[in-house]
Short mmCIF file of C-alpha atoms in Angstrom, two decimals:
data_model
loop_
_atom_site.label_atom_id
_atom_site.label_comp_id
_atom_site.label_asym_id
_atom_site.label_seq_id
_atom_site.Cartn_x
_atom_site.Cartn_y
_atom_site.Cartn_z
CA MET A 1 -10.55 -47.81 56.93
CA ALA A 2 -13.69 -45.74 57.30
CA THR A 3 -17.08 -47.41 56.74
CA THR A 4 -20.00 -45.84 55.15
CA LYS A 5 -22.69 -47.56 57.25
CA LEU A 6 -23.34 -48.97 60.54
CA PHE A 7 -25.10 -52.41 61.25
CA SER A 8 -27.39 -53.59 63.77
CA LEU A 9 -29.85 -56.53 64.18
CA ALA A 10 -33.28 -57.56 63.11
CA VAL A 11 -35.07 -60.82 63.90
CA CYS A 12 -35.79 -62.65 60.69
CA THR A 13 -35.37 -66.40 61.33
CA ASN A 14 -35.40 -69.08 63.94
CA GLN A 15 -32.01 -70.50 62.82
CA ALA A 16 -28.56 -69.23 63.26
CA PRO A 17 -26.95 -67.99 60.04
CA PRO A 18 -23.79 -69.72 58.78
CA SER A 19 -20.36 -68.47 59.96
CA SER A 20 -19.79 -66.91 56.54
CA VAL A 21 -22.77 -64.56 56.88
CA THR A 22 -20.77 -62.15 59.22
CA LEU A 23 -20.89 -58.48 59.63
CA ALA A 24 -17.89 -58.15 57.31
CA SER A 25 -19.57 -60.19 54.50
CA VAL A 26 -22.71 -57.86 54.53
CA MET A 27 -20.53 -54.89 54.67
CA GLY A 28 -18.81 -56.03 51.49
CA GLY A 29 -15.17 -56.17 53.17
CA SER A 30 -13.24 -58.17 55.53
CA HIS A 31 -12.74 -57.17 59.15
CA SER A 32 -10.77 -59.34 61.64
CA GLY A 33 -12.87 -60.43 64.67
CA ALA A 34 -16.26 -60.00 62.78
CA TYR A 35 -19.13 -61.98 64.39
CA ALA A 36 -22.42 -63.70 63.74
CA TRP A 37 -25.10 -63.30 66.42
CA PRO A 38 -27.54 -66.22 66.52
CA ASN A 39 -31.30 -66.01 65.75
CA ARG A 40 -30.73 -62.54 63.91
CA THR A 41 -29.60 -61.11 60.60
CA LEU A 42 -27.26 -58.14 60.31
CA VAL A 43 -29.02 -55.04 58.92
CA PRO A 44 -27.38 -51.96 57.72
CA LEU A 45 -28.08 -48.52 59.41
CA VAL A 46 -26.88 -45.11 58.25
CA ALA A 47 -24.44 -43.61 60.66
CA ARG A 48 -23.09 -40.20 61.43
CA HIS A 49 -19.61 -39.26 60.24
CA GLU A 50 -18.27 -38.76 63.57
CA ASP A 51 -19.30 -42.45 64.56
CA ARG A 52 -17.37 -44.29 61.94
CA VAL A 53 -13.88 -44.30 63.69
CA ARG A 54 -15.54 -45.37 66.88
CA PHE A 55 -17.47 -48.23 65.14
CA GLU A 56 -14.20 -49.46 63.57
CA ASN A 57 -12.53 -49.59 66.91
CA LEU A 58 -15.72 -51.28 68.50
CA LEU A 59 -15.79 -54.09 66.02
CA PRO A 60 -13.04 -56.30 67.67
CA ALA A 61 -14.15 -55.88 71.15
CA VAL A 62 -18.06 -56.61 70.59
CA ALA A 63 -19.15 -59.29 73.09
CA GLN A 64 -22.33 -61.37 73.07
CA PRO A 65 -25.56 -59.18 73.42
CA SER A 66 -27.34 -59.51 76.60
CA ALA A 67 -31.15 -60.27 76.59
CA THR A 68 -32.17 -56.96 77.99
CA THR A 69 -30.77 -54.76 74.99
CA LEU A 70 -32.97 -55.98 72.30
CA ALA A 71 -35.86 -53.62 73.10
CA ARG A 72 -33.29 -50.79 73.64
CA ARG A 73 -31.80 -51.73 70.12
CA THR A 74 -35.19 -51.86 68.42
CA ASN A 75 -36.22 -48.19 69.32
CA LEU A 76 -33.18 -46.25 69.96
CA PRO A 77 -33.49 -42.81 71.78
CA PRO A 78 -32.00 -39.65 70.34
CA GLU A 79 -28.58 -38.87 71.76
CA THR A 80 -28.47 -35.61 73.91
CA LYS A 81 -26.06 -34.20 76.26
CA GLU A 82 -28.36 -35.16 79.30
CA ASP A 83 -28.15 -38.88 78.27
CA GLU A 84 -26.28 -41.06 80.71
CA PRO A 85 -23.07 -42.55 79.25
CA ALA A 86 -23.08 -46.05 78.46
CA LYS A 87 -21.70 -48.51 81.08
CA GLU A 88 -18.17 -49.78 80.51
CA ASP A 89 -19.23 -53.32 81.14
CA ASP A 90 -21.96 -53.43 78.62
CA PRO A 91 -20.31 -53.15 75.21
CA ASP A 92 -23.64 -53.93 73.45
CA ALA A 93 -25.07 -50.68 74.85
CA HIS A 94 -21.99 -48.90 73.54
CA PHE A 95 -22.75 -50.41 70.07
CA ALA A 96 -26.27 -49.39 70.23
CA SER A 97 -25.29 -45.77 71.11
CA THR A 98 -23.30 -45.62 67.71
CA CYS A 99 -26.33 -46.46 65.60
CA ASP A 100 -28.20 -43.46 64.41
CA GLY A 101 -31.86 -44.59 63.60
CA LEU A 102 -34.16 -47.65 63.98
CA VAL A 103 -33.60 -51.18 63.18
CA LEU A 104 -34.88 -52.17 59.75
CA ALA A 105 -37.64 -54.46 59.60
CA PRO A 106 -37.07 -58.18 58.35
CA LYS A 107 -38.78 -57.66 55.09
CA ASP A 108 -36.18 -55.03 54.28
CA VAL A 109 -33.13 -57.21 54.78
CA ARG A 110 -33.36 -58.38 51.17
CA MET A 111 -33.29 -54.96 49.90
CA THR A 112 -30.39 -53.89 51.95
CA ALA A 113 -28.44 -57.08 51.03
CA VAL A 114 -29.05 -56.15 47.36
CA ALA A 115 -28.08 -52.57 47.78
CA ASP A 116 -24.77 -53.72 49.50
CA SER A 117 -24.22 -56.71 47.12
CA ALA A 118 -24.15 -59.24 49.84
CA LEU A 119 -24.44 -62.36 48.00
CA ASP A 120 -23.74 -64.59 51.01
CA THR A 121 -26.52 -63.04 52.77
CA LEU A 122 -28.89 -63.43 49.84
CA ASN A 123 -27.76 -67.11 49.39
CA TYR A 124 -28.58 -67.85 53.12
CA LEU A 125 -32.04 -65.99 52.78
CA TYR A 126 -32.68 -67.98 49.66
CA SER A 127 -31.80 -71.31 51.24
CA LYS A 128 -34.29 -70.66 54.14
CA GLY A 129 -37.09 -70.17 51.75
CA TRP A 130 -37.32 -66.40 51.41
CA SER A 131 -39.03 -65.23 48.10
CA LEU A 132 -37.22 -63.18 45.44
CA PRO A 133 -39.59 -60.41 44.10
CA THR A 134 -39.04 -58.58 41.08
CA CYS A 135 -38.60 -55.24 43.09
CA MET A 136 -35.25 -56.68 44.09
CA ALA A 137 -33.91 -56.76 40.66
CA ALA A 138 -35.18 -53.27 40.10
CA ASN A 139 -33.29 -52.11 43.20
CA ALA A 140 -30.16 -53.99 42.07
CA ALA A 141 -30.44 -52.29 38.70
CA SER A 142 -30.96 -48.76 40.39
CA PHE A 143 -27.70 -49.39 42.23
CA GLY A 144 -25.85 -50.81 39.25
CA ASN A 145 -25.04 -54.14 40.90
CA LEU A 146 -24.78 -56.36 37.77
CA HIS A 147 -23.55 -59.52 39.51
CA VAL A 148 -26.71 -59.29 41.90
CA LEU A 149 -28.94 -59.03 38.83
CA ARG A 150 -27.12 -62.13 37.28
CA TRP A 151 -27.69 -63.99 40.53
CA LEU A 152 -31.16 -63.27 40.55
CA HIS A 153 -31.68 -64.02 36.97
CA LYS A 154 -30.27 -67.32 37.44
CA ARG A 155 -32.93 -68.05 40.13
CA GLY A 156 -35.82 -67.21 37.97
CA VAL A 157 -36.62 -63.69 39.01
CA THR A 158 -38.70 -61.81 36.33
CA MET A 159 -36.90 -58.98 34.64
CA ASP A 160 -39.53 -56.61 33.31
CA ARG A 161 -39.58 -53.17 32.14
CA ALA A 162 -39.32 -51.54 35.60
CA VAL A 163 -35.78 -53.12 35.92
CA ALA A 164 -34.57 -51.52 32.75
CA GLU A 165 -36.25 -48.24 33.54
CA SER A 166 -34.44 -48.23 36.99
CA ALA A 167 -31.23 -48.74 35.32
CA ALA A 168 -31.80 -45.95 32.84
CA HIS A 169 -33.02 -43.46 35.54
CA ALA A 170 -29.77 -44.17 37.53
CA GLY A 171 -27.49 -43.98 34.57
CA HIS A 172 -26.03 -47.41 34.41
CA ILE A 173 -25.21 -48.38 30.89
CA ASN A 174 -23.53 -51.62 31.75
CA VAL A 175 -26.88 -52.87 33.13
CA LEU A 176 -28.91 -51.84 30.16
CA LYS A 177 -26.34 -53.26 27.70
CA TRP A 178 -26.45 -56.66 29.63
CA MET A 179 -30.16 -56.68 29.58
CA LEU A 180 -30.57 -55.76 25.87
CA ASN A 181 -28.03 -58.46 24.96
CA LYS A 182 -29.86 -61.03 27.01
CA ARG A 183 -33.22 -59.97 25.47
CA LEU A 184 -34.60 -59.17 28.91
CA ALA A 185 -35.67 -55.68 27.76
CA ARG A 186 -36.41 -53.92 24.60
CA PRO A 187 -35.12 -50.54 23.29
CA THR A 188 -38.19 -48.56 23.53
CA ALA A 189 -39.06 -44.71 23.65
CA SER A 190 -39.96 -44.95 27.32
CA LEU A 191 -36.21 -45.76 28.37
CA CYS A 192 -35.27 -42.66 26.66
CA ALA A 193 -37.99 -40.75 28.33
CA VAL A 194 -36.86 -41.99 31.73
CA ALA A 195 -33.25 -41.23 31.11
CA ALA A 196 -34.04 -37.64 29.83
CA GLY A 197 -36.20 -36.97 32.89
CA ALA A 198 -33.20 -37.91 35.04
CA ASP A 199 -30.99 -35.51 32.96
CA ARG A 200 -29.08 -38.53 31.74
CA ILE A 201 -27.94 -37.26 28.31
CA ASN A 202 -25.21 -39.90 27.90
CA VAL A 203 -27.70 -42.76 28.50
CA VAL A 204 -30.07 -41.26 25.72
CA ARG A 205 -27.19 -40.98 23.40
CA TRP A 206 -26.16 -44.70 23.91
CA LEU A 207 -29.82 -45.77 23.53
CA ARG A 208 -30.00 -43.77 20.22
CA SER A 209 -26.64 -45.50 19.12
CA VAL A 210 -28.17 -48.93 19.56
CA GLY A 211 -31.38 -47.97 17.65
CA CYS A 212 -33.60 -47.13 20.44
CA PRO A 213 -36.49 -44.97 19.02
CA TRP A 214 -37.80 -41.72 20.50
CA ASP A 215 -40.81 -39.39 20.33
CA THR A 216 -42.37 -36.34 21.92
CA ARG A 217 -42.33 -38.30 25.47
CA VAL A 218 -38.78 -37.86 25.68
CA THR A 219 -38.86 -33.95 25.55
CA ASP A 220 -41.95 -34.14 27.80
CA ALA A 221 -40.20 -35.83 30.43
CA ALA A 222 -37.21 -33.73 30.24
CA GLY A 223 -39.44 -30.44 30.47
CA PHE A 224 -41.47 -31.84 33.14
CA HIS A 225 -38.77 -33.34 35.38
CA GLY A 226 -35.31 -32.53 34.11
CA LYS A 227 -33.44 -29.41 33.84
CA LEU A 228 -33.86 -26.49 31.08
CA ASP A 229 -30.30 -27.34 29.89
CA THR A 230 -31.33 -30.94 29.27
CA LEU A 231 -34.22 -29.90 27.21
CA GLN A 232 -32.21 -27.39 25.14
CA ARG A 233 -29.64 -30.10 24.27
CA LEU A 234 -32.23 -32.58 23.28
CA ILE A 235 -34.16 -30.20 20.89
CA VAL A 236 -31.22 -28.09 19.70
CA ASP A 237 -28.38 -30.36 19.52
CA MET A 238 -29.89 -33.71 19.21
CA ARG A 239 -32.99 -32.74 17.07
CA CYS A 240 -35.43 -34.77 19.27
CA PRO A 241 -39.05 -34.39 18.20
CA TYR A 242 -41.39 -32.17 20.34
CA SER A 243 -44.68 -30.47 20.50
CA ALA A 244 -44.37 -26.78 21.74
CA ALA A 245 -48.08 -26.70 22.71
CA ARG A 246 -48.07 -30.01 24.36
CA LEU A 247 -44.66 -29.19 26.20
CA MET A 248 -46.02 -25.74 27.34
CA TRP A 249 -49.26 -27.48 28.72
CA LYS A 250 -47.39 -30.00 30.75
CA CYS A 251 -44.91 -27.68 32.08
CA ALA A 252 -47.51 -24.89 33.20
CA GLY A 253 -49.07 -27.58 35.19
CA ALA A 254 -45.72 -28.45 36.95
CA GLY A 255 -45.06 -24.71 37.51
CA ARG A 256 -42.07 -24.66 35.04
CA HIS A 257 -42.72 -21.41 33.40
CA ASP A 258 -38.99 -21.11 32.77
CA VAL A 259 -39.45 -23.80 30.04
CA ALA A 260 -42.58 -22.12 28.72
CA ALA A 261 -40.51 -18.75 28.62
CA TRP A 262 -37.70 -20.26 26.57
CA LEU A 263 -40.29 -21.94 23.99
CA HIS A 264 -41.98 -18.37 23.84
CA ASP A 265 -38.67 -16.83 23.08
CA GLU A 266 -38.16 -19.38 20.33
CA GLY A 267 -41.31 -18.01 18.69
CA HIS A 268 -43.97 -20.48 19.84
CA ALA A 269 -47.30 -19.18 20.75
CA ILE A 270 -48.69 -19.87 24.49
CA PRO A 271 -51.78 -22.04 24.17
CA ALA A 272 -54.85 -21.27 26.28
CA SER A 273 -54.62 -24.83 27.78
CA ALA A 274 -51.33 -23.89 29.46
CA LEU A 275 -53.26 -21.17 31.59
CA TYR A 276 -56.00 -23.65 32.39
CA ASN A 277 -53.48 -26.39 33.44
CA ALA A 278 -51.66 -23.72 35.75
CA MET A 279 -54.96 -22.93 37.37
CA ILE A 280 -56.15 -26.31 37.96
CA HIS A 281 -52.74 -27.30 39.68
CA ASN A 282 -52.68 -24.01 41.76
CA LYS A 283 -49.65 -22.61 40.17
CA VAL A 284 -50.50 -19.15 40.73
CA GLU A 285 -46.97 -17.56 39.51
CA THR A 286 -47.10 -19.49 36.36
CA ALA A 287 -50.72 -18.47 35.76
CA LYS A 288 -49.77 -14.88 36.18
CA TRP A 289 -46.89 -15.19 33.82
CA VAL A 290 -49.00 -16.63 31.26
CA ARG A 291 -51.78 -14.23 31.71
CA ALA A 292 -49.23 -11.43 31.14
CA LYS A 293 -47.38 -12.82 28.27
CA ALA A 294 -50.29 -14.50 26.15
CA PRO A 295 -53.00 -12.56 24.31
CA PRO A 296 -56.25 -12.21 26.23
CA ILE A 297 -57.43 -15.72 27.11
CA PRO A 298 -61.10 -16.11 27.82
CA TRP A 299 -61.93 -17.50 31.03
CA ASN A 300 -63.37 -21.09 31.15
CA TYR A 301 -66.36 -22.10 33.39
CA ALA A 302 -65.23 -25.85 33.70
CA THR A 303 -61.74 -24.59 34.73
CA ALA A 304 -63.09 -22.35 37.42
CA ASN A 305 -65.23 -25.17 38.56
CA GLU A 306 -62.39 -27.53 38.89
CA VAL A 307 -60.34 -25.00 40.69
CA ILE A 308 -63.12 -24.66 43.31
CA VAL A 309 -63.55 -28.33 43.43
CA ARG A 310 -59.84 -28.87 44.22
CA GLY A 311 -59.97 -26.24 46.96
CA HIS A 312 -57.18 -23.88 45.75
CA LEU A 313 -57.86 -20.73 47.62
CA GLN A 314 -55.08 -18.83 46.51
CA MET A 315 -55.98 -19.37 42.81
CA VAL A 316 -59.49 -18.23 43.64
CA ARG A 317 -58.51 -15.02 45.05
CA TRP A 318 -56.30 -14.46 42.09
CA MET A 319 -59.13 -15.29 39.63
CA PHE A 320 -61.48 -12.83 41.52
CA ALA A 321 -58.83 -9.99 41.32
CA GLU A 322 -58.47 -10.71 37.67
CA GLY A 323 -62.01 -10.44 36.99
CA CYS A 324 -63.11 -13.96 36.44
CA PRO A 325 -67.12 -13.78 36.26
CA TYR A 326 -67.61 -17.29 37.29
CA VAL A 327 -66.03 -17.05 40.73
CA GLY A 328 -69.05 -15.89 42.51
CA GLN A 329 -71.17 -18.66 41.08
CA MET A 330 -69.22 -21.41 42.56
CA ALA A 331 -70.34 -21.42 46.28
CA ILE A 332 -72.54 -24.58 45.67
CA TYR A 333 -69.53 -26.55 44.50
CA ALA A 334 -67.39 -25.42 47.39
CA GLY A 335 -70.02 -26.50 49.85
CA ALA A 336 -70.45 -29.91 48.16
CA CYS A 337 -66.69 -30.46 48.21
CA GLY A 338 -66.26 -29.37 51.96
CA HIS A 339 -64.14 -26.18 51.39
CA THR A 340 -65.20 -23.93 54.36
CA ASP A 341 -62.15 -21.58 53.64
CA ILE A 342 -63.62 -20.66 50.21
CA LEU A 343 -67.06 -20.32 51.73
CA ALA A 344 -65.64 -17.96 54.30
CA PHE A 345 -63.91 -16.01 51.34
CA PHE A 346 -67.26 -15.87 49.63
CA LEU A 347 -69.20 -14.74 52.64
CA CYS A 348 -66.64 -12.47 54.47
CA GLU A 349 -64.57 -10.93 51.64
CA LEU A 350 -66.86 -10.84 48.62
CA LYS A 351 -69.92 -10.14 50.90
CA GLN A 352 -71.93 -12.76 49.02
CA THR A 353 -75.14 -14.36 50.54
CA LEU A 354 -74.99 -18.04 50.79
CA GLY A 355 -78.30 -19.48 49.86
CA ALA A 356 -80.06 -22.63 50.93
CA GLU A 357 -78.73 -24.52 48.05
CA VAL A 358 -75.25 -24.49 49.59
CA ALA A 359 -76.46 -26.36 52.74
CA LEU A 360 -78.40 -28.63 50.53
CA ALA A 361 -75.31 -29.56 48.35
CA ALA A 362 -73.31 -30.18 51.42
CA CYS A 363 -75.85 -32.56 52.96
CA SER A 364 -76.24 -34.34 49.67
CA ASN A 365 -72.56 -35.13 49.72
CA GLY A 366 -72.17 -35.94 53.55
CA ARG A 367 -70.29 -32.70 54.48
CA ALA A 368 -71.46 -32.33 58.20
CA GLY A 369 -68.80 -29.75 58.91
CA VAL A 370 -70.00 -27.59 56.18
CA PHE A 371 -73.62 -27.68 57.36
CA GLN A 372 -72.40 -26.79 60.91
CA TRP A 373 -70.26 -24.11 59.58
CA LEU A 374 -73.24 -22.52 57.67
CA ALA A 375 -75.57 -22.97 60.81
CA ASP A 376 -72.98 -21.09 62.96
CA HIS A 377 -72.87 -18.13 60.56
CA ARG A 378 -76.69 -17.88 60.25
CA CYS A 379 -76.86 -18.85 56.56
CA PRO A 380 -80.32 -19.71 55.16
CA LEU A 381 -81.12 -23.42 55.76
CA ASP A 382 -83.97 -25.53 54.78
CA SER A 383 -83.63 -28.05 57.53
CA ASN A 384 -86.25 -30.78 56.25
CA GLU A 385 -84.54 -30.77 52.79
CA CYS A 386 -81.25 -31.06 54.26
CA LEU A 387 -82.32 -33.88 56.49
CA ASN A 388 -83.76 -35.78 53.55
CA ALA A 389 -80.58 -35.31 51.34
CA ALA A 390 -78.46 -36.33 54.38
CA MET A 391 -80.59 -39.62 54.73
CA LEU A 392 -80.36 -40.31 50.89
CA PHE A 393 -76.47 -40.11 51.12
CA ALA A 394 -76.50 -43.31 53.20
CA ALA A 395 -76.56 -45.18 49.88
CA GLU A 396 -73.00 -44.22 49.30
CA ASP A 397 -71.39 -43.75 53.00
CA VAL A 398 -73.46 -44.87 55.98
CA ALA A 399 -71.00 -43.40 58.41
CA ARG A 400 -70.86 -39.86 56.95
CA SER A 401 -74.64 -40.04 56.32
CA ASN A 402 -75.18 -40.66 60.00
CA GLU A 403 -72.98 -37.80 61.09
CA THR A 404 -74.60 -35.44 58.76
CA VAL A 405 -78.04 -36.40 59.96
CA THR A 406 -76.92 -36.01 63.64
CA THR A 407 -75.54 -32.55 62.81
CA VAL A 408 -78.77 -31.38 60.94
CA ILE A 409 -81.09 -32.63 63.82
CA ARG A 410 -78.88 -30.84 66.60
CA CYS A 411 -78.98 -27.64 64.42
CA MET A 412 -82.77 -28.04 64.07
CA ARG A 413 -83.22 -28.13 67.70
CA TYR A 414 -80.87 -25.59 68.45
CA ARG A 415 -82.49 -23.02 65.98
CA LYS A 416 -85.95 -23.73 67.45
CA ARG A 417 -84.70 -23.38 70.84
CA VAL A 418 -82.69 -20.06 70.26
CA ARG A 419 -84.47 -17.75 67.60
CA PRO A 420 -83.91 -14.05 67.27
CA PRO A 421 -86.87 -11.77 68.31
CA GLN A 422 -87.68 -10.65 64.81
CA GLN A 423 -87.90 -14.29 63.52
CA GLN A 424 -90.19 -14.97 66.59
CA GLN A 425 -92.46 -11.96 65.73
CA GLU A 426 -92.65 -12.94 61.90
CA GLU A 427 -93.68 -16.57 62.98
CA SER A 428 -96.36 -15.24 65.42
CA GLU A 429 -97.77 -13.02 62.70
CA ARG A 430 -97.71 -15.74 60.16
CA GLN A 431 -99.88 -17.99 62.44
CA HIS A 432 -102.65 -15.31 62.65
CA ILE A 433 -103.15 -14.95 58.93
CA ALA A 434 -106.50 -16.39 57.83
CA PRO A 435 -106.16 -19.08 55.14
CA SER A 436 -106.90 -18.12 51.55
CA ALA A 437 -110.13 -19.35 49.99
CA THR A 438 -108.24 -20.49 46.88
CA CYS A 439 -106.16 -22.80 48.92
CA ALA A 440 -109.13 -24.54 50.69
CA PRO A 441 -110.88 -27.55 49.31
CA PRO A 442 -113.68 -26.93 46.71
CA ALA A 443 -116.50 -27.97 49.00
CA LYS A 444 -115.37 -25.23 51.57
CA ARG A 445 -114.38 -22.29 49.51
CA PRO A 446 -117.86 -20.79 49.19
CA ALA A 447 -118.28 -20.77 52.96
CA LEU A 448 -114.70 -19.43 53.68
CA ALA A 449 -115.28 -16.71 51.01
CA SER A 450 -118.34 -15.25 52.54
CA GLN A 451 -116.85 -15.48 56.02
CA GLN A 452 -113.96 -13.39 54.65
CA ASP A 453 -116.28 -10.73 52.85
CA ARG A 454 -117.91 -9.99 56.26
CA PRO A 455 -116.75 -6.85 57.91
CA THR A 456 -114.37 -7.51 60.85
CA THR A 457 -115.56 -5.91 64.01
CA THR A 458 -113.27 -5.22 66.74
CA ALA A 459 -114.50 -6.39 70.13
CA HIS A 460 -113.94 -3.71 72.78
CA PRO A 461 -113.22 -4.80 76.23
CA PRO A 462 -116.11 -3.75 78.84
CA PRO A 463 -115.33 -0.46 80.83
CA ALA A 464 -113.79 -0.99 83.95
CA ALA A 465 -116.23 -0.83 86.89
CA VAL A 466 -116.33 2.50 88.88
CA PRO A 467 -115.95 1.92 92.62
CA LEU A 468 -118.75 3.24 94.70
CA VAL A 469 -117.84 5.80 97.34
CA PRO A 470 -120.18 6.08 100.26
CA VAL A 471 -121.60 9.62 100.72
CA LYS A 472 -121.95 10.93 104.11
CA ALA A 473 -125.15 12.63 105.18
CA GLU A 474 -125.12 16.30 105.69
CA GLN A 475 -125.58 17.24 109.36
CA SER A 476 -128.37 19.67 109.78
#
């Protein structure tokens, strides 16, 4: 008999489990020579196919584990050809070598017991004071373990809508029938929608036969999550209500242009919202298809802004290639959201000058990396305004504000220390310009105006002194 799972240990309690809680009981079968190790609970692990026979042969021969193998069993190394073979006198090491994965944490023991229908393990854990959350019931419903659900229901576990939806998603009609008979769930359209999204047509038919209502959410779930064949059977064969415009809009955002193509072939017009939703969710191929099939759809400023804010560079490239007029106006939003790749596209490929407002927007939102990138690429910056904006951002995030302030100050010092020669010449000329009389205080304007009206005389330097050469007297 080949088992489907291997089992190891996880520490969960300080008391030994009863003799009935054995490896065989957790596995759901009976094995001769099954054992119960003290102070630990057996936990299933997924095994490889080639290890199943070895594990079955190992069961009767497993000895008491040594104290040195717990750490080795907690984190098992990958098996390679260079690994040393297990010693023959250490059967626990041989057992650990058959396990493929990590030991589950103690909090996962309950979910494992629910998945394997191990009522003995659940009774033992419940007697030791372990809680029974609602997620255990949802897990049991997803596996179709009806007797575990009954056990949980007798012990007061809440059966909410998530339990019924888990059963509908997995296609377990017997669990749904039991919950509806016990009035633990109501037949709602959400159950049909969950079943349709998982391609469970038989569950949808059964829910309709017991009087479960449905609406456009059923077809929306089938088109968004399910297959095209499921949607066609719901609309054509079962006459499920649907909205073509809403369905195209949702499917375009999911990249399902096959559903939009089928609806378009059935005679439904493609709405403009389908293109906008595909652009926002970065579905380039779907946006291309909608742009080609639909009549000319005008570009939307809000949609282009949302694409920039989300950082979809591929969609930005496609929008610019298609002639969207708003792409070049979005650099400030890219700087505010920290998308340096889009700024590089604007600067390098579009040859667009990034103004000082981009750096100001970056500092206002605590984007120190964007400010550093702009400073490295010699973009125009207003350091004082950026510093004030970065300090004001401390009201929202102190850590990011401090990082941005530090970056701005470091860039200010660097730009003062290392300046191009042309900028140094312009600053020196700007310092020698006389102040305007209109900018002076009213009391000093007449004197400054009369001083500026005087003709400027250029002071010539004194001529260099001519050295005197001694003249020799002529000899008579």
